[in-house]
Coordinates of C-alpha atoms and ligand atoms in Angstrom, one line a residue:
X7 CA 154.2 0.7 -44.1
X8 CA 153.6 0.2 -40.4
X9 CA 155.1 3.6 -39.6
X10 CA 152.9 5.2 -42.2
X11 CA 149.8 3.6 -40.7
X12 CA 150.8 5.0 -37.3
X13 CA 151.3 8.4 -38.8
X14 CA 147.8 8.4 -40.2
X15 CA 146.4 7.3 -36.9
X16 CA 148.3 10.2 -35.3
X17 CA 146.9 12.6 -37.9
X18 CA 143.3 11.4 -37.3
X19 CA 143.8 11.8 -33.6
X20 CA 145.0 15.3 -34.0
X21 CA 142.1 16.1 -36.3
X22 CA 139.6 14.8 -33.8
X23 CA 141.4 17.1 -31.3
X24 CA 141.3 20.0 -33.7
X25 CA 137.6 19.5 -34.3
X26 CA 137.1 21.3 -31.1
X27 CA 138.5 24.3 -32.8
X28 CA 137.0 23.7 -36.2
X29 CA 136.3 27.0 -37.7
X30 CA 139.7 28.0 -36.7
X31 CA 142.6 28.4 -34.5
X32 CA 143.2 31.3 -36.9
X33 CA 146.3 33.3 -36.9
X34 CA 147.3 36.6 -38.3
X35 CA 150.8 35.2 -38.6
X36 CA 152.4 35.1 -42.0
X37 CA 154.5 32.1 -41.3
X38 CA 156.2 31.1 -44.4
X39 CA 156.5 27.5 -45.7
X40 CA 159.7 27.2 -43.7
X41 CA 157.7 27.4 -40.5
X42 CA 157.2 23.7 -40.2
X43 CA 159.9 23.7 -37.5
X44 CA 158.1 25.9 -35.0
X45 CA 154.6 24.5 -35.8
X46 CA 155.9 20.9 -35.4
X47 CA 157.1 21.8 -31.9
X48 CA 153.8 23.3 -31.1
X49 CA 152.0 20.1 -32.2
X50 CA 154.3 18.0 -30.1
X51 CA 153.2 20.0 -27.1
X52 CA 149.5 19.7 -27.8
X53 CA 149.3 16.2 -29.2
X54 CA 152.4 14.3 -28.5
X55 CA 151.9 12.5 -31.8
X56 CA 154.3 14.2 -34.2
X57 CA 157.3 12.0 -33.4
X58 CA 155.6 9.1 -35.0
X59 CA 154.8 11.3 -38.0
X60 CA 158.5 12.4 -38.4
X61 CA 159.6 8.8 -38.3
X62 CA 157.3 7.9 -41.1
X63 CA 159.5 9.9 -43.4
X64 CA 161.8 6.9 -43.6
X65 CA 159.2 5.4 -45.9
X66 CA 159.3 8.2 -48.4
X67 CA 160.3 6.8 -51.7
X68 CA 162.2 8.6 -54.5
X69 CA 159.6 7.8 -57.2
X70 CA 155.8 7.9 -57.4
X71 CA 153.3 8.1 -60.4
X72 CA 152.1 11.5 -59.1
X73 CA 153.1 13.8 -56.3
X74 CA 150.3 15.8 -54.7
X75 CA 151.6 19.0 -53.0
X76 CA 149.3 19.9 -50.1
X77 CA 147.1 17.7 -48.0
X78 CA 143.9 19.7 -47.8
X79 CA 140.5 18.7 -49.3
X80 CA 141.6 19.2 -52.9
X81 CA 144.8 17.2 -52.4
X82 CA 143.1 14.3 -50.7
X83 CA 140.3 14.2 -53.3
X84 CA 142.9 14.2 -56.1
X85 CA 144.8 11.4 -54.5
X86 CA 141.7 9.3 -54.0
X87 CA 140.7 9.8 -57.6
X88 CA 144.2 9.0 -58.9
X89 CA 144.2 5.9 -56.9
X90 CA 140.8 4.9 -58.2
X91 CA 142.3 5.1 -61.7
X92 CA 145.2 2.8 -60.7
X93 CA 148.0 5.3 -60.0
X94 CA 150.4 5.3 -57.1
X95 CA 150.1 8.8 -55.6
X96 CA 151.8 10.4 -52.6
X97 CA 150.6 13.4 -50.6
X98 CA 153.1 15.8 -49.2
X99 CA 151.8 18.3 -46.5
X100 CA 154.0 20.9 -45.0
X101 CA 152.1 21.4 -41.7
X102 CA 152.1 18.9 -38.8
X103 CA 148.5 17.9 -39.7
X104 CA 146.7 17.4 -42.9
X105 CA 143.5 19.4 -43.6
X106 CA 144.6 22.9 -44.3
X107 CA 141.8 25.5 -44.5
X108 CA 139.5 22.6 -45.4
X109 CA 139.6 21.6 -41.8
X110 CA 138.1 25.0 -40.8
X111 CA 135.3 25.0 -43.3
X112 CA 132.1 25.5 -41.4
X113 CA 128.9 26.0 -43.4
X114 CA 128.9 23.3 -46.0
X115 CA 129.3 22.3 -49.7
X116 CA 127.1 23.7 -52.4
X117 CA 125.6 21.4 -55.1
X118 CA 122.5 21.4 -57.3
X119 CA 120.1 18.7 -58.5
X120 CA 121.3 16.4 -55.7
X121 CA 119.5 13.4 -54.3
X122 CA 119.6 15.1 -50.9
X123 CA 117.7 18.1 -52.3
X124 CA 115.2 15.9 -54.1
X125 CA 114.5 14.0 -50.9
X126 CA 113.9 17.3 -49.1
X127 CA 111.5 18.4 -51.9
X128 CA 113.9 21.3 -52.9
X129 CA 113.6 22.2 -56.6
X130 CA 116.9 23.3 -58.0
X131 CA 118.7 23.2 -61.3
X132 CA 122.3 23.4 -62.4
X133 CA 121.4 26.4 -64.5
X134 CA 120.0 28.3 -61.5
X135 CA 123.2 27.4 -59.5
X136 CA 125.3 28.7 -62.4
X137 CA 123.3 32.0 -62.7
X138 CA 123.3 32.7 -59.0
X139 CA 127.1 32.0 -58.7
X140 CA 127.7 34.2 -61.8
X141 CA 125.6 37.0 -60.3
X142 CA 127.5 36.7 -56.9
X143 CA 130.8 37.0 -58.8
X144 CA 129.4 40.1 -60.7
X145 CA 129.6 38.2 -64.0
X146 CA 133.4 37.9 -63.8
X147 CA 133.7 34.2 -63.2
X148 CA 135.5 31.9 -65.7
X149 CA 132.4 30.6 -67.4
X150 CA 133.9 27.3 -68.7
X151 CA 135.1 26.5 -65.2
X152 CA 131.8 27.4 -63.7
X153 CA 129.8 25.3 -66.1
X154 CA 132.0 22.2 -65.3
X155 CA 131.6 23.1 -61.6
X156 CA 127.8 23.2 -61.4
X157 CA 127.4 20.2 -63.8
X158 CA 129.6 18.0 -61.6
X159 CA 128.4 19.2 -58.2
X160 CA 125.7 16.5 -57.6
X161 CA 128.1 13.7 -58.7
X162 CA 130.7 15.1 -56.2
X163 CA 128.2 14.7 -53.4
X164 CA 127.5 11.2 -54.5
X165 CA 131.2 10.4 -54.8
X166 CA 131.7 11.5 -51.2
X167 CA 128.6 9.5 -50.1
X168 CA 130.1 6.4 -51.7
X169 CA 133.1 6.8 -49.4
X170 CA 130.9 7.1 -46.4
X171 CA 131.1 11.0 -46.2
X172 CA 127.4 11.8 -46.0
X173 CA 126.3 15.4 -46.4
X174 CA 122.6 15.0 -45.9
X175 CA 121.6 18.1 -44.1
X176 CA 120.8 21.3 -46.1
X177 CA 121.3 24.9 -45.3
X178 CA 121.7 28.1 -47.4
X179 CA 124.4 30.7 -47.8
X180 CA 124.4 34.4 -48.9
X181 CA 123.5 35.0 -52.6
X182 CA 121.8 31.6 -53.1
X183 CA 118.0 31.3 -53.5
X184 CA 117.5 27.7 -52.4
X185 CA 119.0 25.4 -49.8
X186 CA 121.9 23.8 -51.7
X187 CA 124.6 23.9 -49.0
X188 CA 125.2 20.3 -47.9
X189 CA 126.5 19.5 -44.5
X190 CA 126.7 16.6 -42.0
X191 CA 123.5 15.2 -40.8
X192 CA 123.7 16.8 -37.4
X193 CA 124.3 20.3 -38.8
X194 CA 127.9 20.4 -37.6
X195 CA 130.8 22.1 -39.4
X196 CA 131.6 20.5 -42.7
X197 CA 135.4 20.8 -42.6
X198 CA 136.4 18.5 -39.8
X199 CA 133.9 15.9 -40.9
X200 CA 135.1 16.0 -44.5
X201 CA 138.8 15.9 -43.6
X202 CA 138.3 13.1 -41.2
X203 CA 136.3 11.2 -43.9
X204 CA 138.9 11.8 -46.6
X205 CA 141.7 10.8 -44.3
X206 CA 140.0 7.6 -43.4
X207 CA 139.7 6.8 -47.2
X208 CA 143.3 7.8 -47.8
X209 CA 144.3 5.3 -45.1
X210 CA 141.9 2.6 -46.5
X211 CA 143.4 3.0 -50.0
X212 CA 146.9 2.9 -48.5
X213 CA 147.9 6.2 -50.0
X214 CA 151.0 7.5 -48.4
X215 CA 150.6 11.0 -46.8
X216 CA 153.5 12.8 -45.2
X217 CA 153.3 15.8 -42.9
X218 CA 156.0 18.3 -42.1
X219 CA 157.0 17.7 -45.7
X220 CA 157.5 21.2 -47.2
X221 CA 157.7 21.2 -51.0
X222 CA 160.1 23.9 -52.2
X223 CA 160.3 23.4 -55.9
X224 CA 158.6 21.6 -58.8
X225 CA 161.2 20.1 -61.1
X226 CA 161.1 20.0 -64.9
X227 CA 163.0 18.0 -67.5
X228 CA 162.8 18.9 -71.2
X229 CA 159.8 21.1 -70.6
X230 CA 157.9 18.4 -68.7
X231 CA 157.2 18.2 -65.0
X232 CA 159.5 15.6 -63.4
X233 CA 158.8 15.7 -59.7
X234 CA 159.5 17.9 -56.6
X235 CA 162.1 18.9 -54.1
X236 CA 160.9 18.5 -50.6
X237 CA 162.3 19.6 -47.2
X238 CA 161.5 17.5 -44.1
X239 CA 162.8 16.9 -40.6
X240 CA 163.5 20.6 -40.6
X241 CA 166.7 20.5 -42.7
X242 CA 166.8 17.4 -44.9
X243 CA 165.9 17.5 -48.5
X244 CA 164.9 14.9 -51.0
X245 CA 164.2 14.9 -54.7
X246 CA 161.2 12.8 -55.7
X247 CA 160.6 12.0 -59.3
X248 CA 157.2 11.6 -60.9
X249 CA 155.6 12.0 -64.3
X250 CA 153.1 14.5 -62.9
X251 CA 152.5 16.9 -60.0
X252 CA 149.2 18.1 -58.7
X253 CA 149.4 21.3 -56.8
X254 CA 146.8 21.7 -54.1
X255 CA 148.5 24.1 -51.7
X256 CA 145.5 26.3 -51.0
X257 CA 145.4 30.1 -51.0
X258 CA 147.5 32.9 -49.6
X259 CA 145.2 34.4 -46.9
X260 CA 147.9 33.9 -44.2
X261 CA 150.7 35.5 -46.1
X262 CA 151.1 39.1 -44.9
X263 CA 153.6 39.7 -47.6
X264 CA 151.3 38.7 -50.4
X265 CA 148.3 40.5 -49.0
X266 CA 150.4 43.6 -48.7
X267 CA 151.6 43.1 -52.3
X268 CA 148.1 42.6 -53.9
X269 CA 145.9 44.4 -51.4
X270 CA 147.7 46.9 -49.2
X271 CA 144.4 48.2 -48.0
X272 CA 143.8 44.9 -46.3
X273 CA 147.1 44.7 -44.5
X274 CA 145.6 45.4 -41.1
X275 CA 142.8 42.9 -41.3
X276 CA 142.8 39.7 -39.3
X277 CA 142.7 36.4 -41.2
X278 CA 140.5 33.3 -40.7
X279 CA 143.1 31.2 -42.5
X280 CA 145.5 28.5 -41.2
X281 CA 149.1 29.4 -41.0
X282 CA 150.1 27.2 -43.9
X283 CA 148.1 29.2 -46.5
X284 CA 151.0 31.2 -47.7
X285 CA 150.7 30.9 -51.5
X286 CA 153.6 28.5 -52.0
X287 CA 152.0 26.8 -55.0
X288 CA 151.4 30.1 -56.8
X289 CA 155.1 30.9 -56.5
X290 CA 156.3 27.4 -57.6
X291 CA 153.9 27.4 -60.6
X292 CA 154.7 30.9 -61.8
X293 CA 158.4 29.9 -61.7
X294 CA 157.5 27.2 -64.3
X295 CA 155.7 29.7 -66.6
X296 CA 152.2 29.4 -65.3
X297 CA 150.3 32.6 -64.8
X298 CA 147.9 34.1 -62.3
X299 CA 144.5 35.7 -62.5
X300 CA 142.4 37.8 -60.1
X301 CA 145.2 38.2 -57.5
X302 CA 143.8 41.4 -56.0
X303 CA 140.4 39.7 -55.5
X304 CA 140.5 38.9 -51.8
X305 CA 137.3 38.0 -50.0
X306 CA 136.7 39.5 -46.6
X307 CA 134.2 37.6 -44.6
X308 CA 131.7 39.8 -42.8
X309 CA 131.4 37.8 -39.6
X310 CA 134.7 37.2 -38.0
X311 CA 135.2 37.3 -34.2
X312 CA 138.4 39.4 -34.0
X313 CA 140.5 38.4 -30.9
X314 CA 141.6 35.8 -31.6
X315 CA 140.3 35.7 -35.2
X316 CA 137.6 33.0 -35.6
X317 CA 135.0 32.6 -38.2
X318 CA 131.3 32.8 -37.4
X319 CA 129.9 30.6 -40.1
X320 CA 127.2 31.8 -42.5
X321 CA 124.9 29.1 -41.3
X322 CA 124.1 31.2 -38.2
X323 CA 122.5 33.7 -40.4
X324 CA 121.2 31.1 -42.9
X325 CA 119.4 29.4 -40.0
X326 CA 117.8 32.7 -38.9
X327 CA 120.3 35.0 -37.2
X328 CA 120.3 38.7 -37.9
X329 CA 123.0 41.5 -37.6
X330 CA 122.5 44.4 -35.4
X331 CA 124.7 47.5 -34.7
X332 CA 125.6 49.2 -31.5
X333 CA 122.3 51.0 -31.6
X334 CA 120.5 47.6 -31.6
X335 CA 119.2 48.1 -35.1
X336 CA 119.5 46.0 -38.2
X337 CA 121.3 47.7 -41.1
X338 CA 121.5 45.4 -44.1
X339 CA 120.1 42.2 -45.7
X340 CA 122.2 39.8 -43.7
X341 CA 122.0 37.2 -46.5
X342 CA 123.5 39.5 -49.1
X343 CA 126.8 38.4 -50.7
X344 CA 129.9 38.7 -48.5
X345 CA 131.3 41.8 -50.2
X346 CA 128.0 43.7 -49.7
X347 CA 127.5 42.6 -46.0
X348 CA 131.2 43.4 -45.2
X349 CA 130.8 46.9 -46.7
X350 CA 127.6 47.5 -44.7
X351 CA 129.4 46.5 -41.4
X352 CA 132.4 48.8 -42.3
X353 CA 129.9 51.7 -42.7
X354 CA 128.7 51.3 -39.1
X355 CA 130.1 53.9 -36.7
X356 CA 132.5 51.5 -34.9
X357 CA 133.0 49.2 -37.9
X358 CA 131.6 46.2 -36.0
X359 CA 128.3 44.6 -35.3
X360 CA 126.7 41.6 -33.5
X361 CA 125.3 38.4 -35.0
X362 CA 122.1 37.9 -32.9
X363 CA 120.3 34.6 -32.6
X364 CA 118.1 32.6 -30.3
X365 CA 118.0 29.1 -28.8
X366 CA 116.5 27.7 -32.0
X367 CA 119.4 28.8 -34.2
X368 CA 121.7 27.5 -31.6
X369 CA 120.1 24.1 -31.8
X370 CA 120.2 24.0 -35.6
X371 CA 123.8 25.1 -35.9
X372 CA 125.9 22.9 -33.7
X373 CA 129.1 24.8 -34.6
X374 CA 127.8 27.5 -32.1
X375 CA 128.8 25.1 -29.3
X376 CA 132.4 25.6 -30.3
X377 CA 132.0 29.4 -30.3
X378 CA 130.6 29.2 -26.8
X379 CA 133.5 27.1 -25.6
X380 CA 135.9 29.7 -27.0
X381 CA 134.1 32.4 -25.0
X382 CA 132.9 34.3 -28.1
X383 CA 129.2 34.2 -27.2
X384 CA 127.2 36.6 -24.9
X385 CA 123.8 35.4 -23.7
X386 CA 120.8 36.5 -21.8
X387 CA 117.6 34.9 -20.6
X388 CA 115.7 37.8 -22.3
X389 CA 116.6 40.2 -25.0
X390 CA 116.7 42.9 -22.3
X391 CA 119.4 40.9 -20.4
X392 CA 121.4 40.5 -23.5
X393 CA 121.1 44.2 -24.4
X394 CA 122.6 45.1 -21.0
X395 CA 125.6 42.8 -21.6
X396 CA 126.2 44.3 -25.1
X397 CA 125.6 47.8 -23.8
X398 CA 123.0 48.5 -26.5
X399 CA 119.6 50.1 -25.9
X400 CA 117.3 47.3 -24.8
X401 CA 114.0 48.9 -26.0
X402 CA 115.5 49.3 -29.5
X403 CA 116.8 45.8 -29.6
X404 CA 113.4 44.4 -28.5
X405 CA 111.7 46.5 -31.2
X406 CA 114.2 45.3 -33.8
X407 CA 113.6 41.6 -33.0
X408 CA 109.8 42.1 -32.8
X409 CA 109.8 43.8 -36.2
X410 CA 111.9 41.0 -37.6
X411 CA 109.7 38.3 -36.2
X412 CA 106.7 39.9 -37.9
X413 CA 108.6 40.0 -41.2
X414 CA 109.5 36.3 -40.8
X415 CA 105.8 35.5 -40.1
X416 CA 104.6 37.3 -43.2
X417 CA 107.7 36.2 -45.2
X418 CA 108.5 39.8 -46.2
X419 CA 111.5 41.8 -44.9
X420 CA 110.0 45.3 -44.8
X421 CA 113.4 46.9 -44.2
X422 CA 116.1 45.2 -46.3
X423 CA 114.2 42.8 -48.6
X424 CA 115.9 39.7 -47.2
X425 CA 114.3 36.6 -48.7
X426 CA 116.2 33.6 -47.3
X427 CA 117.0 32.3 -43.8
X428 CA 113.5 33.3 -42.8
X429 CA 112.1 29.9 -41.8
X430 CA 112.1 30.6 -38.0
X431 CA 111.3 33.6 -35.8
X432 CA 113.8 34.6 -33.1
X433 CA 111.6 33.8 -30.1
X434 CA 113.2 30.8 -28.3
X435 CA 115.1 31.9 -25.2
X436 CA 118.0 32.2 -24.4
X437 CA 119.2 35.0 -26.7
X438 CA 122.7 35.2 -28.0
X439 CA 125.1 37.6 -29.7
X440 CA 128.7 37.4 -31.1
X441 CA 130.6 40.6 -31.7
X442 CA 132.0 40.5 -35.2
X443 CA 133.8 42.5 -37.9
X444 CA 135.1 41.6 -41.4
X445 CA 138.4 39.6 -41.8
X446 CA 140.4 38.2 -44.7
X447 CA 138.9 34.9 -45.6
X448 CA 139.5 33.6 -49.1
X449 CA 141.8 34.4 -52.0
X450 CA 139.8 34.3 -55.2
X451 CA 143.0 34.7 -57.3
X452 CA 145.5 32.0 -58.2
X453 CA 147.0 30.1 -61.0
X454 CA 145.1 29.7 -64.3
X455 CA 143.8 26.2 -65.1
X456 CA 141.3 24.8 -67.6
X457 CA 138.4 22.5 -66.7
X458 CA 140.8 19.6 -67.1
X459 CA 142.8 21.2 -64.3
X460 CA 145.9 21.6 -66.5
X461 CA 148.0 24.5 -65.5
X462 CA 148.2 27.0 -68.4
X463 CA 150.8 29.4 -69.7
X464 CA 149.6 32.8 -70.9
X465 CA 149.8 31.4 -74.5
X466 CA 147.0 29.1 -73.5
X467 CA 149.3 26.0 -73.7
X468 CA 149.2 23.5 -70.9
X469 CA 152.5 22.8 -69.0
X470 CA 152.9 19.0 -69.5
X471 CA 152.4 17.1 -66.3
X472 CA 151.4 20.1 -64.1
X473 CA 147.9 20.1 -62.6
X474 CA 146.3 22.3 -59.9
X475 CA 143.1 22.4 -58.0
X476 CA 141.4 24.2 -55.2
X477 CA 142.1 27.6 -53.6
X478 CA 145.5 27.8 -55.3
X479 CA 143.7 28.3 -58.6
X480 CA 141.9 31.5 -59.7
X481 CA 139.0 32.4 -61.9
X482 CA 136.1 30.2 -60.9
X483 CA 134.6 32.6 -58.3
X484 CA 135.3 35.9 -60.1
X485 CA 135.0 39.0 -58.0
X486 CA 133.2 37.3 -55.0
X487 CA 133.1 33.7 -53.9
X488 CA 129.8 32.3 -52.7
X489 CA 129.8 30.6 -49.3
X490 CA 129.8 26.8 -49.8
X491 CA 131.3 27.0 -53.3
X492 CA 134.9 26.4 -52.3
X493 CA 134.3 23.0 -50.6
X494 CA 132.4 22.1 -53.7
X495 CA 135.4 23.3 -55.8
X496 CA 138.0 21.3 -54.0
X497 CA 136.0 18.0 -54.3
X498 CA 135.0 18.6 -57.9
X499 CA 138.3 19.8 -59.2
X500 CA 140.5 17.8 -56.9
X501 CA 138.7 14.7 -58.2
X502 CA 139.0 15.9 -61.7
X503 CA 142.8 16.5 -61.3
X504 CA 143.3 12.9 -60.1
X505 CA 141.2 11.6 -63.0
X506 CA 143.0 13.7 -65.7
X507 CA 146.4 13.0 -64.3
X508 CA 145.7 9.2 -64.8
X509 CA 145.1 9.8 -68.5
X510 CA 148.3 11.8 -68.8
X511 CA 150.5 9.4 -66.9
X512 CA 149.3 6.2 -68.6
Ligands
LIG29 C1 137.4 29.5 -41.3 C2 137.0 29.0 -42.7 C3 135.7 28.5 -43.0 C4 135.4 28.1 -44.3 N1 134.1 27.6 -44.5 C5 133.8 27.2 -45.7 C6 132.6 26.6 -46.0 O1 131.8 26.3 -45.1 N2 132.3 26.3 -47.3 C7 133.1 26.5 -48.3 O2 132.8 26.2 -49.5 N3 134.3 27.0 -48.1 C8 134.7 27.4 -46.8 N4 135.9 27.9 -46.6 C9 136.9 27.9 -47.7 C10 137.5 26.5 -47.9 O3 137.5 25.8 -46.7 C11 138.8 26.5 -48.5 O4 138.9 27.4 -49.6 C12 139.2 25.2 -49.1 O5 139.0 24.2 -48.0 C13 140.6 25.1 -49.6 O6 140.9 23.8 -49.9 P1 142.3 23.4 -50.5 O7 142.4 22.0 -50.5 O8 142.4 24.1 -51.8 O9 143.4 24.1 -49.6 P2 143.7 23.7 -48.1 O10 142.6 23.0 -47.5 O11 144.1 25.0 -47.4 O12 144.9 22.7 -48.2 C14 146.1 23.1 -48.7 C15 147.2 22.4 -48.0 O13 148.5 22.6 -48.6 C16 149.5 22.8 -47.7 N5 150.6 23.4 -48.2 C17 150.8 24.7 -48.6 N6 152.0 24.9 -49.1 C18 152.7 23.7 -49.1 C19 154.0 23.3 -49.5 N7 154.9 24.1 -50.0 N8 154.3 21.9 -49.4 C20 153.4 21.1 -48.8 N9 152.1 21.4 -48.4 C21 151.8 22.7 -48.6 C22 148.8 23.6 -46.6 O14 149.4 23.6 -45.4 C23 147.4 23.0 -46.6 O15 147.3 22.0 -45.6 C24 136.3 28.3 -45.3 C25 137.6 28.8 -45.0 C26 138.0 29.1 -43.8 C27 139.3 29.7 -43.5

């Protein structure tokens, strides 16, 4: 127990360290699940904490009520809900730190009819959230999943709040008509804050969480899930038995092989995903007869700094930023859905653009401080100074911003009919720009589950004891995920998985 406590402290320490890079130390690498070895070494160098984590493996038992595969947001939410219901869960995470892509989430968590919205005087309904998400997904979303999702979004925010994870600041993402993206009070990136908060609760509830624990196989006995086979300390394996398994291994945005298989046209794109997002859960589940949906639906995010890949969160536009091309002109409604904005950037002569903003946006989106530290941001005391640095015509850039400020004042975008993220003019020096282009960001496809998070076979039958939640699943988002909906999904369905598994196990 003592070792496990130390391992958690080490994890928390590393997360605090990684917050400096929240939004990503992205990699185009397609490291497979067997990459724990090299990544562990890397972590030793940067944190010096992983030794403690390895030694905690001595505490790993051979039996738990439920094994949770993957220590991101969905996995930790599932574990906490299962524990709430009286189960003894274990979390197995293959990377040297917990958090997965959740750790990188920047803009926030969408939810409707929340106390936070009510306090801010924002009128919203679950039906509106449903309709706008459906429109964003071009009507292709799994409607039963979506209904459950919107109807449980406010209670998910409350559930987090009850654990001391307070998302009390609101912003807006593309495709949404009202502020329903919940983020930490200071406007900072949601991912690090959420992972840190979940980990603290995991520790408080004495839930064991093991890192560098790479699950290779889900075992079955007589057609029922019976546990997992896990590899750890680089070459040791252990079989753990459990009545149920919850798979929360995230997406496959960092698997070059899977991207090539499902979307060869995207093979050359950079990815914003962490190296562990290699689709392991999808492979393990399909081996047991589960099936996948929407695998070719891969979201490219319009605003990715390319070298090294690093996401520029949607909140920068939501808080007033605009996009300009190399001529210094706007070219699209910046708050359109991600697919539409990405396509607009790819139509520009050099297939890149700049996110342009002022000191006011910088103040409202504290994640920008990280972008600055990483050297991604150009700045100028005036728009003319900035234009020179970007090598764009200064008179055009000045005219573009002037026209935009008039549009903001009269609340009417004369050029591209943008209606949101227009609360503030761009007139507070300094002025800033980040060079961006689209990058692979999110895999909409995954294994098919029902709203009870049971993994389904093509026949519609559930595989007894097998549950999944989060980015490893497919269908909720349809053709196009709305920014902020994934963090909501992992909390809502992670929590649901833990709750449902308790009914199954008892
Ligand atoms: C840069 C970036 C910014 C984002 N910003 C937002 C945002 O603001 N709002 C929003 O809604 N969404 C956002 N997203 C998307 C969102 O963060 C993710 O979709 C979501 O966090 C996925 O959560 P998850 O728990 O399903 O998976 P993850 O958080 O990725 O966790 C899965 C974990 O499983 C582990 N794992 C994988 N295979 C195995 C195995 N075989 N054995 C053991 N462990 C394994 C992985 O290493 C990983 O730690 C963002 C994504 C990125 C990349």
